[in-house]
């Protein structure tokens, strides 16, 4: 922890010392059934309401209920919060809360020496220790001497606090995560009102459970206040960074993306339709959108991925803002229908929340390995735009941008998020409605072509001269009858055509439409103007890259940074930007997919820095690699 000042002992905290910190990284870890994700989420919400900047990293097994007490069953939640602008969930925790031996063993290697470890001693039984390979208790064999260890019998204390409730011991033990949350809330002076409201709402129909959880939460707070085991508490002031004024809330990437889709539909004045099949880590979007029927949202949980996108494409044909959500394996199954959407030239948002692969791979871990699949994963020449958000909150704006392109250019659009963004969270300023883009479009309403004999007809592939978009004709509109299907269309009329020259023309026209999409120029952050090294990123690498670049600049290293949102088409000035620098480094959570595209298109010998371990980059790791690039001659 980074300590700014040490305040004199505070009588308000029971004469205990209060230290002021500028930032803290906490990791909660335990079994999948210990409620670590809920505990972390509640601590995050209370921290956001307090005004700290924050970033989170949930990490959990793929199994719904992994074997209890095993290393494979450990679930963790890391939160980095500060009194200044931060960009990542932190490289290493200052505080580890370990609910059992498996949680300790799986996470202790990440904890720096001298940091604090809170362990639930009740779970350190001989059987539990042996299950994870401990020959002796690490609480007694000296292996934790390098840390400030706080042994706390969390289970016993929770059961004792709830002995007046009509609960079995097993039911009472389930509230130990609330006891831990109360203790950490006291330790870091977090507000309690938000968690109290949450528990009252969540268990409104189970008052005994609600009261028990509240009692456990308060007991944890009171334990920290009264025990001699915790002689120090900590304060992290609200962020002093000059954030834009407005109303803020904590938001995850999937939630921001869901809200962005709803906002896009409203701004386009179109009904929103989601055809989807549940898949980690995209299912949250389906769950969230299903709650918003009041905004005209329709959700369809299909029997499989193919049915999901087929329904969505049908909704697009019918005049809806159509979306399908999935991850990499689902994109593979949807590829034929995506190609059909390219051929039909209908607006369709394909949201890919990337995860580790190939095949089932690492369902709950993050990766950026679907870029080439998004670009080329279809038969034939089937180009489509690709947009990637860079932070959890940016998922809202990326959804609006993807919708803008889809509606204006009549094309399917791939939106590439990933597990890190989807599950991570940060503060988000809720925009005013007048700040949102106008996405309205016009449907075809009558004939648009005059034949030689003077008669007027409707041509479904007569294009807008600026965007090359074809008319969007809602079926059932009198006079707009036309064919659709996967066989090649004749230019203009849309009739079936096997003519070689026409096919060549249509292929080139579809490509030209994508190439001509209006995207903003790439912005470069090069404050000195003297850097000869550019670090270029895309997607969720933004936070770690920016944090690493800040470290180098504090060490007086000149380095430039740029981040791509539009991956197809690239910004028009990208080639000129690349030519300004002697070295270009591209960090990616894959084996160099953007680097491959950049080398092929711009003939620039970029340096690729890659990681595919299912976890996001660490800032220190990237700073070391970028320093080597800057210093190399």
XYZ file of C-alpha atoms in Angstrom:
633
model
C 0.000 0.000 0.000
C 1.190 3.504 -0.765
C 1.068 5.599 2.416
C 0.830 9.364 2.105
C 0.485 10.442 5.741
C -0.206 8.857 9.095
C -2.909 10.542 11.069
C -2.776 10.722 14.874
C -4.848 8.126 16.717
C -8.558 8.769 16.231
C -10.859 8.532 19.208
C -13.725 8.033 16.746
C -12.192 4.685 15.816
C -11.905 3.441 19.381
C -8.483 5.063 19.911
C -7.053 2.999 17.063
C -4.564 4.426 14.625
C -5.932 5.619 11.304
C -3.601 5.722 8.324
C -4.358 7.603 5.147
C -3.508 5.862 1.895
C -3.656 6.992 -1.706
C -4.642 3.552 -3.046
C -5.346 -0.044 -1.976
C -5.654 -3.377 -3.793
C -7.798 -5.995 -2.026
C -8.406 -9.568 -3.150
C -11.209 -11.693 -1.682
C -10.661 -15.423 -2.276
C -12.541 -18.562 -1.291
C -14.603 -21.477 -2.586
C -17.062 -20.926 -5.411
C -19.827 -21.217 -2.829
C -18.317 -18.736 -0.378
C -19.842 -15.689 -2.069
C -16.601 -13.981 -3.015
C -18.042 -12.389 -6.152
C -20.966 -10.962 -4.166
C -18.624 -9.766 -1.411
C -16.351 -8.058 -3.925
C -19.274 -6.554 -5.777
C -20.743 -5.084 -2.597
C -17.383 -3.662 -1.491
C -17.007 -2.205 -4.983
C -20.447 -0.575 -4.921
C -19.809 0.990 -1.514
C -16.412 2.211 -2.717
C -17.936 3.736 -5.825
C -20.572 5.545 -3.756
C -17.794 6.910 -1.562
C -16.221 8.588 -4.594
C -13.028 6.602 -5.142
C -11.829 5.753 -8.608
C -11.720 1.983 -8.964
C -11.121 -1.000 -11.214
C -12.021 -4.634 -10.567
C -10.979 -8.111 -11.697
C -13.381 -10.982 -10.901
C -11.799 -14.417 -11.407
C -13.775 -17.628 -11.022
C -13.841 -21.255 -12.208
C -15.789 -22.401 -15.238
C -17.665 -25.047 -13.268
C -20.972 -23.998 -11.713
C -19.894 -25.594 -8.439
C -16.285 -26.773 -8.522
C -15.156 -29.318 -5.889
C -15.142 -27.611 -2.496
C -11.782 -26.924 -0.927
C -9.765 -27.591 -4.091
C -7.434 -25.292 -5.985
C -9.629 -25.642 -9.080
C -12.611 -24.407 -7.087
C -11.080 -21.111 -5.904
C -13.000 -17.965 -6.798
C -11.521 -14.508 -6.278
C -12.397 -10.854 -6.706
C -9.725 -8.139 -6.842
C -10.510 -4.458 -6.347
C -8.141 -1.531 -6.824
C -9.423 1.793 -5.466
C -7.688 5.126 -5.074
C -7.935 8.850 -4.479
C -6.695 9.472 -8.028
C -7.283 8.255 -11.569
C -6.423 4.562 -11.992
C -6.635 2.284 -15.005
C -6.182 -1.329 -13.886
C -7.294 -3.647 -11.062
C -3.700 -3.638 -9.847
C -0.758 -5.941 -10.358
C -0.695 -7.482 -6.863
C -2.974 -7.304 -3.801
C -1.986 -5.349 -0.708
C -4.568 -7.347 1.233
C -5.599 -10.972 0.708
C -8.699 -12.341 2.416
C -8.418 -16.157 2.251
C -11.488 -18.083 3.317
C -9.760 -21.512 3.260
C -6.389 -23.214 2.595
C -7.076 -23.557 -1.139
C -7.695 -19.813 -1.451
C -4.466 -19.084 0.417
C -2.355 -21.463 -1.639
C -3.813 -20.310 -4.974
C -3.190 -16.619 -4.265
C -0.328 -16.145 -1.793
C 2.317 -16.087 -4.534
C 0.744 -12.875 -5.875
C 0.954 -11.070 -2.520
C 4.103 -8.945 -1.989
C 6.109 -9.505 1.164
C 5.032 -7.292 4.045
C 1.410 -7.082 2.949
C -1.626 -8.169 4.952
C -3.248 -11.604 4.862
C -6.552 -12.278 6.632
C -7.312 -15.989 6.964
C -10.377 -17.858 8.157
C -8.707 -20.181 10.653
C -11.833 -22.325 11.074
C -11.262 -23.852 7.647
C -7.615 -24.815 8.250
C -8.426 -28.367 9.268
C -6.098 -31.307 8.668
C -8.297 -32.649 5.862
C -8.614 -29.257 4.159
C -4.842 -28.741 4.315
C -4.108 -32.167 2.860
C -6.614 -31.630 0.044
C -4.448 -28.840 -1.399
C -1.067 -30.381 -0.600
C -0.090 -28.656 2.649
C 1.960 -31.010 4.833
C 1.565 -28.635 7.779
C -0.495 -25.578 8.499
C 1.094 -22.493 6.914
C -0.259 -20.558 9.894
C 2.131 -22.448 12.135
C 5.159 -23.538 10.070
C 6.633 -20.071 9.536
C 5.968 -19.955 5.787
C 3.880 -16.798 6.236
C 6.371 -14.926 8.418
C 7.037 -12.457 5.602
C 3.428 -11.227 5.773
C 1.262 -9.455 8.328
C -1.098 -12.346 9.039
C -4.433 -11.841 10.816
C -5.876 -15.222 11.876
C -9.624 -14.769 12.343
C -12.133 -17.585 13.058
C -14.658 -16.096 10.622
C -16.993 -19.089 10.619
C -17.131 -19.376 14.412
C -17.639 -15.653 14.877
C -20.428 -15.638 12.301
C -22.243 -18.574 13.871
C -21.894 -16.947 17.309
C -23.310 -13.666 15.999
C -26.327 -15.488 14.547
C -27.107 -17.851 17.423
C -30.312 -15.937 18.203
C -31.741 -16.624 14.720
C -33.804 -19.615 13.680
C -31.081 -20.962 11.406
C -29.182 -24.216 11.226
C -25.404 -24.047 11.670
C -24.925 -24.637 7.946
C -27.286 -21.790 7.100
C -25.531 -19.484 9.562
C -22.115 -20.358 8.132
C -23.208 -19.080 4.724
C -23.173 -15.534 6.100
C -19.447 -15.577 6.838
C -18.795 -13.609 3.660
C -20.963 -10.803 5.101
C -18.917 -10.917 8.309
C -15.747 -10.575 6.206
C -17.335 -7.717 4.247
C -18.213 -5.914 7.485
C -14.658 -6.331 8.794
C -13.099 -4.968 5.593
C -15.664 -2.165 5.461
C -14.544 -1.099 8.945
C -10.892 -1.537 8.053
C -11.162 0.850 5.069
C -13.902 3.168 6.332
C -16.411 2.161 3.656
C -20.019 3.387 3.926
C -22.464 0.689 5.028
C -25.801 2.100 3.863
C -25.534 0.659 0.347
C -24.950 -2.904 1.515
C -27.732 -2.595 4.088
C -30.167 -1.464 1.380
C -28.980 -4.254 -0.902
C -29.542 -6.969 1.696
C -32.973 -5.630 2.610
C -34.018 -5.639 -1.045
C -32.437 -8.991 -1.960
C -33.991 -10.883 0.933
C -37.211 -8.888 1.252
C -39.247 -12.106 0.970
C -37.003 -13.942 3.449
C -36.870 -11.601 6.447
C -35.028 -14.051 8.714
C -32.233 -14.487 6.150
C -32.141 -10.731 5.589
C -31.793 -10.003 9.304
C -29.132 -12.697 9.683
C -27.002 -11.269 6.883
C -27.343 -7.769 8.293
C -26.365 -9.073 11.719
C -23.296 -10.827 10.302
C -22.307 -7.686 8.391
C -22.616 -5.524 11.499
C -20.822 -8.140 13.605
C -17.855 -8.012 11.232
C -17.732 -4.232 11.511
C -17.937 -4.369 15.287
C -15.245 -7.051 15.468
C -12.829 -4.759 13.644
C -13.794 -1.894 15.941
C -13.234 -3.814 19.169
C -10.619 -6.525 18.590
C -6.946 -5.964 19.348
C -5.976 -8.025 16.287
C -6.603 -4.985 14.060
C -4.848 -2.004 15.602
C -4.931 0.114 12.437
C -7.652 1.138 10.034
C -7.182 2.976 6.769
C -8.698 5.888 4.896
C -8.615 6.346 1.119
C -10.095 9.745 0.295
C -12.489 10.247 -2.623
C -10.741 10.721 -5.939
C -9.351 14.218 -6.285
C -8.974 13.934 -10.064
C -11.015 16.507 -11.945
C -13.638 14.183 -13.406
C -16.333 15.810 -15.540
C -19.298 16.890 -13.465
C -22.322 14.655 -13.546
C -23.987 11.662 -11.967
C -21.734 8.631 -11.631
C -22.373 4.980 -10.918
C -20.290 1.819 -10.846
C -20.777 -0.265 -13.981
C -19.462 -3.485 -15.498
C -18.684 -3.890 -19.175
C -21.637 -6.165 -19.937
C -24.042 -3.862 -18.112
C -22.661 -0.820 -19.940
C -22.996 -2.639 -23.237
C -26.604 -3.554 -22.440
C -27.441 0.053 -21.621
C -25.645 1.169 -24.785
C -27.801 -1.117 -26.913
C -30.975 0.219 -25.305
C -29.811 3.807 -25.801
C -28.909 3.071 -29.428
C -32.377 1.678 -30.118
C -33.989 4.734 -28.563
C -31.750 7.104 -30.532
C -32.531 5.194 -33.731
C -36.248 5.085 -32.857
C -36.234 1.348 -33.516
C -37.370 -1.593 -31.401
C -34.457 -3.574 -29.937
C -34.411 -7.317 -30.551
C -31.900 -9.750 -29.061
C -31.714 -13.294 -30.410
C -29.181 -15.157 -28.312
C -28.063 -18.398 -26.711
C -26.466 -18.357 -23.238
C -22.673 -18.580 -23.237
C -20.005 -17.388 -20.803
C -19.072 -14.535 -20.573
C -21.855 -12.987 -22.689
C -24.952 -14.299 -20.876
C -25.235 -11.246 -18.613
C -26.329 -9.169 -21.612
C -29.259 -11.483 -22.288
C -30.188 -11.436 -18.599
C -30.033 -7.643 -18.407
C -31.896 -6.852 -21.609
C -34.699 -9.233 -20.606
C -35.445 -6.844 -17.713
C -36.223 -3.884 -19.972
C -39.414 -4.702 -21.839
C -40.613 -1.243 -20.816
C -38.146 0.182 -23.355
C -39.516 -1.943 -26.163
C -36.799 -4.587 -25.820
C -37.584 -8.115 -26.951
C -35.276 -10.964 -25.992
C -35.356 -14.484 -27.385
C -33.343 -17.244 -25.709
C -32.942 -19.627 -28.611
C -32.269 -23.370 -28.565
C -28.794 -22.864 -30.030
C -26.421 -20.264 -31.462
C -27.601 -20.720 -35.043
C -31.242 -20.189 -34.126
C -30.298 -17.126 -32.082
C -28.643 -15.275 -34.944
C -31.253 -16.499 -37.421
C -33.984 -14.909 -35.330
C -31.941 -11.724 -34.978
C -31.399 -11.483 -38.731
C -35.126 -11.972 -39.273
C -35.781 -9.122 -36.844
C -33.347 -6.925 -38.790
C -35.259 -7.702 -41.990
C -38.417 -6.724 -40.135
C -37.089 -3.297 -39.143
C -35.620 -3.808 -35.675
C -32.240 -2.907 -34.289
C -31.169 -6.538 -34.126
C -28.458 -7.980 -31.876
C -26.989 -11.381 -31.191
C -24.549 -11.943 -28.332
C -22.023 -14.729 -27.932
C -18.376 -15.650 -27.426
C -15.794 -17.147 -29.788
C -17.299 -20.656 -30.088
C -20.684 -19.105 -30.852
C -19.219 -16.852 -33.547
C -17.947 -19.991 -35.273
C -21.470 -21.422 -35.296
C -22.998 -18.124 -36.422
C -20.561 -17.586 -39.307
C -22.860 -18.809 -42.096
C -25.679 -16.499 -41.001
C -23.242 -13.597 -40.617
C -22.295 -14.203 -44.258
C -25.997 -14.157 -45.138
C -26.340 -10.809 -43.359
C -23.420 -9.488 -45.418
C -25.150 -10.647 -48.599
C -28.542 -9.265 -47.570
C -26.880 -6.019 -46.408
C -28.976 -5.678 -43.274
C -27.981 -3.977 -39.990
C -27.092 -6.610 -37.382
C -24.910 -6.268 -34.275
C -22.839 -9.353 -33.492
C -21.421 -8.974 -29.982
C -18.461 -11.260 -29.251
C -17.348 -11.274 -25.603
C -14.013 -12.998 -26.206
C -12.653 -15.726 -23.949
C -9.757 -18.170 -23.950
C -9.819 -20.788 -26.703
C -9.703 -22.755 -28.909
C -12.916 -24.761 -28.666
C -14.330 -24.537 -25.135
C -10.910 -23.363 -23.966
C -11.021 -21.211 -20.841
C -14.671 -20.138 -20.538
C -14.189 -17.747 -17.603
C -10.802 -16.311 -18.613
C -10.059 -13.437 -20.967
C -8.366 -13.326 -24.363
C -8.248 -11.197 -27.537
C -7.859 -14.061 -29.975
C -11.016 -13.573 -32.089
C -9.803 -10.600 -34.139
C -8.847 -12.595 -37.231
C -12.042 -14.635 -36.849
C -14.029 -11.389 -36.838
C -12.162 -10.166 -39.902
C -12.094 -13.317 -42.024
C -14.082 -16.091 -40.323
C -16.616 -16.550 -43.123
C -16.618 -18.131 -46.572
C -16.153 -15.893 -49.574
C -15.412 -12.186 -49.514
C -17.649 -11.190 -46.612
C -16.277 -7.965 -45.090
C -17.818 -6.346 -42.051
C -16.850 -3.523 -39.684
C -15.152 -4.388 -36.381
C -15.391 -2.152 -33.296
C -13.684 -2.766 -29.924
C -14.312 -0.984 -26.587
C -11.311 -0.257 -24.366
C -12.751 -0.079 -20.811
C -15.874 -1.387 -19.056
C -17.571 2.016 -19.249
C -16.513 2.436 -22.888
C -18.683 -0.569 -23.776
C -21.651 1.841 -23.648
C -20.165 4.160 -26.283
C -18.892 1.269 -28.395
C -22.425 -0.149 -28.589
C -23.706 3.210 -29.843
C -20.906 3.398 -32.408
C -21.535 -0.129 -33.659
C -25.241 0.675 -34.019
C -24.437 3.895 -35.910
C -22.379 2.021 -38.452
C -24.838 -0.866 -38.816
C -27.856 1.355 -39.397
C -26.185 3.962 -41.597
C -24.330 1.514 -43.838
C -26.757 -1.457 -43.762
C -24.213 -3.991 -42.634
C -23.599 -6.457 -39.848
C -21.047 -5.122 -37.348
C -18.810 -7.152 -35.045
C -18.323 -5.697 -31.566
C -15.309 -7.296 -29.833
C -15.374 -7.048 -26.051
C -13.751 -9.660 -23.781
C -14.099 -11.327 -20.397
C -11.880 -8.752 -18.657
C -14.095 -5.870 -19.768
C -17.345 -7.816 -19.404
C -16.856 -8.711 -15.746
C -14.665 -5.806 -14.667
C -16.149 -2.539 -13.451
C -15.322 1.132 -13.017
C -17.094 4.459 -12.385
C -19.209 5.700 -15.296
C -20.706 9.110 -15.810
C -24.312 8.688 -16.905
C -24.663 10.783 -20.065
C -27.444 13.272 -20.666
C -29.803 12.310 -23.470
C -28.816 15.346 -25.516
C -25.216 14.051 -25.524
C -26.208 10.882 -27.369
C -25.883 10.672 -31.171
C -28.887 10.879 -33.457
C -29.104 7.423 -35.039
C -32.413 7.810 -36.832
C -32.693 6.406 -40.341
C -35.397 6.324 -42.990
C -37.064 3.191 -44.249
C -37.890 2.852 -47.932
C -41.459 4.017 -48.504
C -42.063 3.658 -52.234
C -40.566 3.198 -55.703
C -36.999 4.447 -56.155
C -36.210 3.712 -59.805
C -37.739 4.747 -63.110
C -37.628 2.288 -66.006
C -37.141 3.234 -69.646
C -40.894 3.047 -70.235
C -41.441 5.605 -67.481
C -42.877 3.188 -64.930
C -41.633 3.401 -61.346
C -40.405 0.329 -59.459
C -38.620 -0.511 -56.227
C -35.026 -1.693 -56.544
C -33.795 -3.189 -53.252
C -30.121 -2.815 -54.221
C -30.145 0.721 -55.538
C -27.558 2.371 -53.314
C -27.063 5.672 -51.548
C -24.264 7.388 -53.492
C -22.494 8.482 -50.284
C -22.672 5.400 -48.079
C -23.375 2.717 -50.704
C -26.120 1.491 -48.352
C -29.099 -0.188 -49.959
C -32.677 0.766 -48.970
C -34.080 -0.767 -45.774
C -37.465 -2.047 -46.871
C -39.766 -3.376 -44.145
C -41.642 -6.449 -45.368
C -45.351 -5.912 -45.815
C -44.958 -2.373 -47.107
C -47.061 -2.129 -50.333
C -44.959 -1.863 -53.469
C -41.687 -2.886 -51.795
C -41.859 -6.607 -52.477
C -38.370 -8.018 -53.143
C -36.377 -11.208 -52.931
C -33.928 -12.092 -50.198
C -31.624 -15.078 -49.900
C -28.022 -16.159 -49.945
C -27.597 -16.472 -53.726
C -25.889 -13.513 -55.389
C -28.129 -10.556 -56.225
C -28.212 -8.572 -59.409
C -27.084 -5.007 -58.888
C -30.098 -2.780 -58.447
C -32.968 -5.203 -59.029
C -31.895 -7.776 -56.434
C -32.867 -10.607 -58.755
C -30.861 -13.835 -58.636
C -27.750 -13.481 -60.778
C -25.015 -15.900 -61.824
C -23.378 -13.370 -64.137
C -19.588 -13.284 -63.475
C -19.268 -9.564 -64.108
C -22.151 -8.771 -61.782
C -20.673 -10.952 -59.019
C -17.330 -9.190 -59.372
C -19.092 -5.832 -59.169
C -21.175 -6.776 -56.100
C -18.171 -8.198 -54.219
C -16.139 -5.065 -54.874
C -19.077 -2.821 -53.976
C -19.640 -4.533 -50.631
C -15.948 -4.154 -49.873
C -15.973 -0.508 -50.938
C -18.923 0.141 -48.623
C -16.953 -1.134 -45.640
C -13.768 0.651 -46.713
C -15.704 3.902 -46.994
C -17.200 3.890 -43.505
C -16.562 7.206 -41.796
C -14.448 6.626 -38.664
C -12.523 9.240 -36.657
C -8.807 9.698 -37.135
C -6.531 7.909 -34.701
C -5.468 10.151 -31.827
C -1.871 9.867 -30.635
C -0.748 10.700 -27.104
C 2.832 11.972 -27.545
C 3.247 14.866 -25.081
C 6.906 15.651 -25.833
C 6.747 15.071 -29.559
C 10.206 13.503 -29.325
C 9.279 9.832 -28.911
C 10.624 7.372 -31.448
C 8.585 4.454 -30.034
C 4.804 4.108 -30.392
C 2.825 1.554 -28.405
C -0.335 0.672 -30.296
C -3.172 -1.231 -28.634
C -6.763 -2.273 -29.077
C -9.556 -3.430 -26.791
C -8.991 -4.126 -23.119
C -5.215 -3.677 -23.241
C -5.874 0.074 -22.930
C -5.703 0.163 -19.117
C -2.456 -1.812 -18.661
C -0.792 -0.051 -21.609
C -1.713 3.411 -20.329
C -0.574 2.565 -16.797
C 2.737 1.253 -18.161
C 3.237 4.338 -20.346
C 2.634 6.587 -17.332
C 5.330 4.737 -15.388
C 7.846 5.201 -18.180
C 7.073 8.882 -18.544
C 7.552 9.382 -14.813
C 10.985 7.879 -15.387
C 11.625 10.492 -18.130
C 11.203 8.059 -21.006
C 9.692 9.496 -24.180
C 7.048 7.135 -25.524
C 3.916 7.663 -27.614
C 0.632 5.809 -27.259
C -2.371 5.245 -29.530
C -5.369 2.957 -29.175
C -7.589 1.595 -31.926
C -11.349 1.413 -31.546
C -12.036 0.764 -35.237
C -10.273 -2.354 -36.501
C -12.112 -2.519 -39.815
C -11.837 -0.169 -41.472
C -8.737 1.271 -39.839
C -8.669 5.056 -39.311
C -7.572 6.828 -42.486
C -4.507 8.382 -40.820
C -3.172 5.149 -39.296
C -0.546 4.639 -42.002
C 0.801 8.164 -41.568
C 0.912 7.726 -37.780
C 2.907 4.493 -38.070
C 5.433 6.128 -40.386
C 6.249 8.809 -37.796
C 7.875 6.328 -35.395
C 10.997 4.210 -35.662
C 9.501 1.438 -33.514
C 5.917 0.295 -33.062
C 5.083 -2.124 -30.244
C 1.713 -3.907 -30.169
C 0.805 -5.715 -26.905
C -2.019 -8.228 -27.409
C -3.639 -11.061 -25.474
C -3.139 -13.361 -28.461
C -0.179 -14.418 -30.593
C -0.046 -11.228 -32.643
C -3.273 -10.867 -34.630
C -3.382 -7.060 -34.912
C 0.352 -7.119 -35.573
C -0.304 -9.477 -38.508
C -2.912 -7.099 -39.961
C -0.677 -4.044 -39.526
C 2.326 -5.744 -41.136
C 0.231 -6.890 -44.095
C -1.527 -3.588 -44.752
C 1.166 -1.030 -43.950
C 4.409 -3.035 -44.406
C 5.592 -1.877 -40.977
C 7.830 -4.256 -39.025
C 5.964 -3.929 -35.741
C 7.207 -5.550 -32.532
C 4.607 -7.912 -31.098
C 4.358 -8.488 -27.326
C 1.963 -11.299 -26.515
C 0.300 -13.093 -23.629
C -2.331 -15.854 -23.703
C -2.591 -17.014 -20.087
C -6.234 -16.033 -19.588
C -5.348 -12.972 -17.489
C -4.919 -9.295 -18.404
C -1.484 -7.739 -18.687
C 0.092 -6.321 -15.545
C 1.264 -2.717 -15.736
C 4.738 -3.486 -14.363
C 5.159 -6.332 -16.841
C 4.295 -4.069 -19.779
C 6.425 -1.209 -18.446
C 9.461 -3.501 -18.387
C 8.840 -4.700 -21.943
C 8.219 -1.174 -23.263
C 11.314 0.180 -21.505
C 13.401 -2.436 -23.299
C 11.880 -1.318 -26.599
C 12.539 2.364 -25.874
C 16.121 1.742 -24.765
C 16.990 -0.608 -27.648
C 19.216 0.891 -30.281
